[in-house]
Amino acid sequence: PLGNLPFLHAALAAAKPRVPVMLDTDGQRPQELAEVLEHFALIQVTVDFSGGEASFDHAIASLAVAAKHGTPHALVLLAREDTPDSQMLRLVEEARRTSASVQVVIHPYMSGDAAPTLDRRWATLLEQAMAMHADVRLAMRLPAPTGLR
């Protein structure tokens, strides 16, 4: 959505939403984010671990922009099967250093149509992440067709 700021400004100004609006972004346009913060009640930066180190840096920079302007913000980690726990923990630590008020949500990887379960890996990861930052949650993904991701 941040690729076309004039449209985004015009659409939100015309709509004048009466309910809080959340922006879900991959964090890759932190410079543009500051220009539209006034329209949003929450900025959610979602990391899906498909990019490299630069994508992580941009995601953290986007959190910093939201924090600097006093807009509530969250970091969502969409773990993949091959996502190392150390990488997720590093992002939690960087997010906490960037903003003490960041909300962190970790969505564990689930294979196929498996029912969501909290196995030892995710319980341990949650414990380690909460030792770094108090506001960390683990939320199971909803399987298709209900879930969107």
Coordinates of N, CA and C in Angstrom, one line a residue:
P1 N 0.8 -1.2 0.0 CA 0.0 0.0 0.0 C 0.8 1.3 0.0
L2 N 2.1 1.2 0.5 CA 2.9 2.4 0.6 C 3.6 2.8 -0.8
G3 N 3.3 2.0 -1.8 CA 3.9 2.3 -3.1 C 3.2 3.4 -3.8
N4 N 2.0 3.7 -3.4 CA 1.2 4.8 -4.0 C 0.6 5.7 -3.0
L5 N 1.4 6.5 -2.4 CA 1.0 7.4 -1.3 C -0.1 8.4 -1.7
P6 N -0.1 9.0 -2.9 CA -1.2 9.9 -3.2 C -2.6 9.2 -3.2
F7 N -2.6 8.0 -3.7 CA -3.9 7.2 -3.7 C -4.3 6.9 -2.3
L8 N -3.3 6.4 -1.5 CA -3.6 6.0 -0.1 C -4.2 7.2 0.7
H9 N -3.5 8.4 0.6 CA -4.0 9.6 1.3 C -5.4 9.9 0.8
A10 N -5.7 9.9 -0.5 CA -7.0 10.3 -1.1 C -8.0 9.3 -0.6
A11 N -7.7 8.0 -0.7 CA -8.7 7.0 -0.3 C -9.1 7.1 1.2
L12 N -8.1 7.2 2.0 CA -8.4 7.3 3.5 C -9.1 8.6 3.8
A13 N -8.7 9.7 3.2 CA -9.3 11.0 3.4 C -10.8 11.0 3.0
A14 N -11.1 10.3 1.8 CA -12.4 10.3 1.3 C -13.3 9.3 2.2
A15 N -12.7 8.2 2.6 CA -13.5 7.2 3.3 C -13.8 7.7 4.7
K16 N -12.9 8.5 5.3 CA -13.1 8.9 6.7 C -13.6 7.8 7.6
P17 N -12.8 6.7 7.7 CA -13.3 5.5 8.5 C -13.6 5.9 10.0
R18 N -14.7 5.4 10.5 CA -15.1 5.6 11.8 C -14.6 4.6 12.8
V19 N -13.9 3.6 12.3 CA -13.3 2.5 13.1 C -11.8 2.6 13.0
P20 N -11.1 2.2 13.9 CA -9.6 2.2 13.8 C -9.1 1.4 12.6
V21 N -8.1 1.9 11.9 CA -7.6 1.2 10.8 C -6.1 0.8 11.0
M22 N -5.8 -0.5 10.7 CA -4.5 -1.0 10.9 C -3.8 -1.1 9.5
L23 N -2.6 -0.7 9.4 CA -1.8 -0.9 8.2 C -0.9 -2.1 8.4
D24 N -1.0 -3.1 7.6 CA -0.1 -4.3 7.6 C 0.8 -4.1 6.4
T25 N 2.1 -4.0 6.8 CA 3.2 -3.8 5.8 C 4.3 -4.8 6.0
D26 N 5.1 -5.0 4.9 CA 6.2 -5.8 5.0 C 7.4 -5.0 5.5
G27 N 7.2 -3.7 5.7 CA 8.3 -2.8 6.2 C 9.3 -2.4 5.3
Q28 N 9.1 -2.6 4.0 CA 10.1 -2.3 3.0 C 10.1 -0.8 2.6
R29 N 9.2 0.0 3.1 CA 9.2 1.4 2.7 C 9.1 2.3 4.0
P30 N 10.1 2.2 4.8 CA 10.0 3.0 6.1 C 10.0 4.5 5.8
Q31 N 10.6 5.0 4.8 CA 10.6 6.5 4.5 C 9.2 6.9 4.2
E32 N 8.4 6.2 3.5 CA 7.1 6.6 3.1 C 6.1 6.4 4.3
L33 N 6.4 5.6 5.2 CA 5.5 5.3 6.3 C 5.1 6.5 7.1
A34 N 6.1 7.4 7.3 CA 5.9 8.6 8.2 C 4.8 9.5 7.5
E35 N 4.7 9.4 6.2 CA 3.7 10.3 5.5 C 2.3 9.9 5.7
V36 N 2.0 8.7 6.1 CA 0.6 8.2 6.3 C 0.2 7.8 7.7
L37 N 1.1 7.9 8.6 CA 0.8 7.5 10.0 C -0.5 8.1 10.6
E38 N -0.8 9.3 10.2 CA -2.0 9.9 10.8 C -3.3 9.2 10.5
H39 N -3.3 8.3 9.5 CA -4.5 7.6 9.1 C -4.7 6.3 9.9
F40 N -3.7 5.9 10.6 CA -3.7 4.5 11.2 C -3.6 4.5 12.7
A41 N -4.4 3.5 13.3 CA -4.4 3.3 14.7 C -3.3 2.3 15.1
L42 N -2.8 1.5 14.1 CA -1.8 0.5 14.4 C -1.0 0.2 13.2
I43 N 0.3 0.1 13.3 CA 1.2 -0.3 12.2 C 1.7 -1.7 12.5
Q44 N 1.4 -2.6 11.6 CA 1.8 -4.0 11.8 C 2.9 -4.3 10.7
V45 N 4.1 -4.6 11.2 CA 5.1 -5.0 10.2 C 5.3 -6.5 10.2
T46 N 5.0 -7.1 9.1 CA 5.0 -8.6 9.0 C 6.2 -9.1 8.3
V47 N 7.0 -9.9 8.9 CA 8.2 -10.5 8.3 C 7.9 -12.0 8.0
D48 N 8.0 -12.3 6.7 CA 7.7 -13.7 6.3 C 9.0 -14.5 6.0
F49 N 10.2 -13.9 6.2 CA 11.4 -14.6 6.1 C 11.8 -15.1 4.7
S50 N 11.2 -14.4 3.7 CA 11.5 -14.8 2.3 C 12.5 -13.8 1.7
G51 N 12.8 -12.7 2.4 CA 13.9 -11.8 2.0 C 15.1 -12.0 2.8
G52 N 16.1 -11.2 2.5 CA 17.4 -11.3 3.2 C 17.5 -10.3 4.3
E53 N 18.8 -10.1 4.7 CA 19.1 -9.2 5.8 C 18.5 -7.8 5.6
A54 N 18.6 -7.3 4.4 CA 18.1 -5.9 4.1 C 16.6 -5.8 4.4
S55 N 15.9 -6.9 4.2 CA 14.4 -6.8 4.5 C 14.2 -6.7 6.0
F56 N 15.0 -7.4 6.8 CA 14.9 -7.3 8.2 C 15.2 -5.9 8.7
D57 N 16.3 -5.3 8.1 CA 16.7 -4.0 8.5 C 15.6 -3.0 8.2
H58 N 14.9 -3.1 7.1 CA 13.8 -2.2 6.7 C 12.6 -2.4 7.6
A59 N 12.4 -3.7 8.0 CA 11.2 -3.9 8.9 C 11.5 -3.2 10.2
I60 N 12.7 -3.4 10.8 CA 13.0 -2.7 12.0 C 13.0 -1.2 11.9
A61 N 13.4 -0.7 10.8 CA 13.4 0.8 10.5 C 11.9 1.3 10.5
S62 N 11.0 0.5 9.9 CA 9.6 0.8 9.9 C 9.0 0.9 11.3
L63 N 9.4 -0.1 12.2 CA 9.0 0.0 13.6 C 9.5 1.3 14.2
A64 N 10.7 1.6 13.9 CA 11.3 2.9 14.5 C 10.5 4.1 14.1
V65 N 10.1 4.1 12.8 CA 9.3 5.3 12.4 C 8.0 5.4 13.2
A66 N 7.3 4.3 13.3 CA 6.0 4.3 14.0 C 6.3 4.7 15.5
A67 N 7.3 4.1 16.1 CA 7.6 4.5 17.5 C 7.9 5.9 17.7
K68 N 8.7 6.5 16.8 CA 9.1 7.9 16.8 C 7.9 8.8 16.8
H69 N 6.9 8.4 16.0 CA 5.7 9.2 15.9 C 4.6 8.9 16.9
G70 N 4.9 7.9 17.8 CA 3.9 7.6 18.8 C 2.7 6.7 18.3
T71 N 2.9 6.1 17.2 CA 1.8 5.3 16.7 C 2.0 3.8 17.2
P72 N 1.0 3.2 17.8 CA 1.1 1.8 18.2 C 1.6 1.0 17.1
H73 N 2.4 0.0 17.4 CA 3.1 -0.8 16.4 C 3.3 -2.2 16.8
A74 N 3.4 -3.2 15.9 CA 3.6 -4.6 16.2 C 4.5 -5.2 15.1
L75 N 5.2 -6.2 15.5 CA 6.1 -7.0 14.7 C 5.5 -8.4 14.6
V76 N 5.2 -8.9 13.4 CA 4.6 -10.2 13.3 C 5.6 -11.1 12.5
L77 N 5.9 -12.2 13.1 CA 6.9 -13.1 12.5 C 6.2 -14.3 12.0
L78 N 6.2 -14.5 10.6 CA 5.6 -15.6 10.0 C 6.6 -16.7 9.7
A79 N 6.9 -17.5 10.7 CA 8.0 -18.5 10.5 C 7.7 -19.4 9.4
R80 N 8.8 -19.8 8.7 CA 8.7 -20.8 7.7 C 9.3 -22.1 8.3
E81 N 9.2 -23.2 7.6 CA 9.7 -24.5 8.1 C 11.2 -24.4 8.4
D82 N 11.9 -23.6 7.5 CA 13.4 -23.5 7.6 C 13.9 -22.3 8.4
T83 N 13.0 -21.5 9.0 CA 13.4 -20.3 9.7 C 14.1 -20.7 11.0
P84 N 15.3 -20.3 11.2 CA 16.0 -20.6 12.4 C 15.5 -19.8 13.6
D85 N 15.4 -20.5 14.8 CA 15.0 -19.8 16.0 C 15.9 -18.6 16.3
S86 N 17.1 -18.7 16.0 CA 18.1 -17.7 16.3 C 17.7 -16.4 15.5
Q87 N 17.3 -16.6 14.3 CA 16.9 -15.4 13.5 C 15.7 -14.7 14.0
M88 N 14.7 -15.5 14.5 CA 13.5 -14.9 15.1 C 13.8 -14.2 16.4
L89 N 14.7 -14.8 17.2 CA 15.1 -14.2 18.5 C 15.8 -12.9 18.2
R90 N 16.7 -12.9 17.2 CA 17.4 -11.7 16.9 C 16.5 -10.6 16.5
L91 N 15.4 -10.9 15.7 CA 14.5 -9.8 15.4 C 13.7 -9.4 16.6
V92 N 13.3 -10.3 17.5 CA 12.7 -9.8 18.7 C 13.5 -8.9 19.5
E93 N 14.8 -9.2 19.6 CA 15.7 -8.4 20.4 C 15.9 -7.0 19.7
E94 N 16.1 -7.0 18.4 CA 16.2 -5.7 17.6 C 14.9 -4.9 17.7
A95 N 13.8 -5.5 17.7 CA 12.5 -4.8 17.8 C 12.4 -4.2 19.2
R96 N 12.8 -4.9 20.3 CA 12.7 -4.4 21.6 C 13.7 -3.2 21.8
R97 N 14.9 -3.3 21.2 CA 15.9 -2.2 21.3 C 15.3 -1.0 20.6
T98 N 14.6 -1.2 19.5 CA 14.0 -0.1 18.7 C 12.9 0.6 19.5
S99 N 12.0 -0.3 20.1 CA 10.9 0.3 20.8 C 10.5 -0.7 22.0
A100 N 10.4 -0.1 23.2 CA 10.0 -0.9 24.3 C 8.5 -1.2 24.2
S101 N 7.8 -0.5 23.4 CA 6.3 -0.7 23.4 C 5.9 -1.6 22.2
V102 N 6.8 -2.1 21.5 CA 6.4 -3.0 20.3 C 5.7 -4.3 20.8
Q103 N 4.7 -4.6 20.1 CA 4.0 -5.9 20.4 C 4.6 -6.9 19.4
V104 N 5.0 -8.1 19.8 CA 5.5 -9.1 19.0 C 4.6 -10.3 18.9
V105 N 4.3 -10.8 17.7 CA 3.5 -11.9 17.5 C 4.2 -12.9 16.7
I106 N 4.4 -14.1 17.1 CA 5.0 -15.2 16.4 C 4.0 -16.2 15.9
H107 N 3.9 -16.4 14.6 CA 3.0 -17.4 14.1 C 3.9 -18.6 13.7
P108 N 3.8 -19.7 14.4 CA 4.6 -20.9 14.1 C 4.2 -21.5 12.7
Y109 N 5.2 -22.2 12.1 CA 5.0 -22.9 10.9 C 4.2 -24.1 11.2
M110 N 3.2 -24.4 10.3 CA 2.4 -25.6 10.4 C 2.5 -26.3 9.0
S111 N 2.7 -27.6 9.0 CA 2.8 -28.3 7.7 C 1.4 -28.8 7.3
G112 N 1.1 -28.5 6.0 CA -0.1 -29.0 5.4 C -1.4 -28.7 6.2
D113 N -2.1 -29.7 6.4 CA -3.4 -29.6 7.1 C -3.3 -30.0 8.5
A114 N -2.1 -30.0 9.0 CA -1.9 -30.4 10.4 C -2.7 -29.5 11.4
A115 N -3.3 -30.1 12.4 CA -4.0 -29.3 13.4 C -2.9 -28.5 14.2
P116 N -3.3 -27.2 14.5 CA -2.3 -26.4 15.3 C -2.0 -27.0 16.6
T117 N -0.7 -27.2 16.9 CA -0.3 -27.7 18.2 C 0.9 -26.9 18.7
L118 N 1.1 -26.8 20.0 CA 2.2 -26.1 20.6 C 3.3 -27.2 21.0
D119 N 4.2 -27.4 20.0 CA 5.2 -28.4 20.3 C 6.4 -27.8 21.1
R120 N 7.3 -28.6 21.5 CA 8.4 -28.2 22.3 C 9.2 -27.0 21.7
R121 N 9.4 -27.1 20.4 CA 10.2 -26.0 19.7 C 9.6 -24.6 20.0
W122 N 8.3 -24.5 19.7 CA 7.6 -23.2 19.9 C 7.4 -22.8 21.3
A123 N 7.2 -23.7 22.2 CA 7.1 -23.4 23.6 C 8.5 -22.8 24.1
T124 N 9.6 -23.5 23.7 CA 10.9 -23.0 24.1 C 11.2 -21.6 23.4
L125 N 10.9 -21.5 22.1 CA 11.1 -20.2 21.5 C 10.3 -19.1 22.2
L126 N 9.0 -19.3 22.5 CA 8.2 -18.3 23.2 C 8.9 -18.0 24.6
E127 N 9.3 -19.0 25.3 CA 10.0 -18.7 26.6 C 11.2 -17.8 26.4
Q128 N 12.1 -18.1 25.4 CA 13.3 -17.3 25.2 C 12.9 -15.9 24.7
A129 N 11.9 -15.8 23.9 CA 11.5 -14.5 23.4 C 11.0 -13.6 24.5
M130 N 10.2 -14.2 25.4 CA 9.6 -13.5 26.5 C 10.7 -13.1 27.5
A131 N 11.8 -13.8 27.6 CA 12.9 -13.4 28.4 C 13.5 -12.1 27.9
M132 N 13.4 -11.9 26.6 CA 14.0 -10.7 26.0 C 13.0 -9.5 26.0
H133 N 11.7 -9.8 25.9 CA 10.7 -8.7 25.7 C 9.4 -9.2 26.3
A134 N 8.8 -8.4 27.1 CA 7.6 -8.8 27.9 C 6.4 -9.0 27.0
D135 N 6.2 -8.3 25.9 CA 5.0 -8.3 25.1 C 5.2 -9.2 23.8
V136 N 5.4 -10.5 24.1 CA 5.5 -11.5 23.0 C 4.4 -12.5 23.1
R137 N 3.8 -12.8 21.9 CA 2.7 -13.7 21.9 C 2.9 -14.8 20.8
L138 N 2.5 -15.9 21.0 CA 2.5 -17.0 20.0 C 1.1 -17.3 19.6
A139 N 0.8 -17.1 18.4 CA -0.6 -17.3 17.9 C -0.6 -18.3 16.7
M140 N -1.3 -19.4 16.9 CA -1.3 -20.4 15.8 C -2.0 -19.8 14.6
R141 N -1.6 -20.1 13.4 CA -2.2 -19.7 12.2 C -3.5 -20.5 12.0
L142 N -4.5 -19.9 11.4 CA -5.7 -20.6 11.1 C -5.5 -21.3 9.8
P143 N -5.8 -22.5 9.7 CA -5.6 -23.2 8.4 C -6.7 -22.8 7.4
A144 N -6.4 -23.0 6.1 CA -7.4 -22.7 5.1 C -8.6 -23.6 5.2
P145 N -9.7 -23.1 4.9 CA -10.0 -21.9 4.1 C -10.3 -20.7 5.0
T146 N -10.3 -20.9 6.3 CA -10.5 -19.7 7.2 C -9.4 -18.8 7.2
G147 N -8.1 -19.2 7.4 CA -7.0 -18.4 7.4 C -6.6 -17.8 6.1
L148 N -6.0 -16.7 6.1 CA -5.6 -16.0 4.9 C -4.2 -16.3 4.5
R149 N -3.4 -16.8 5.4 CA -1.9 -17.0 5.1 C -1.6 -18.5 5.3

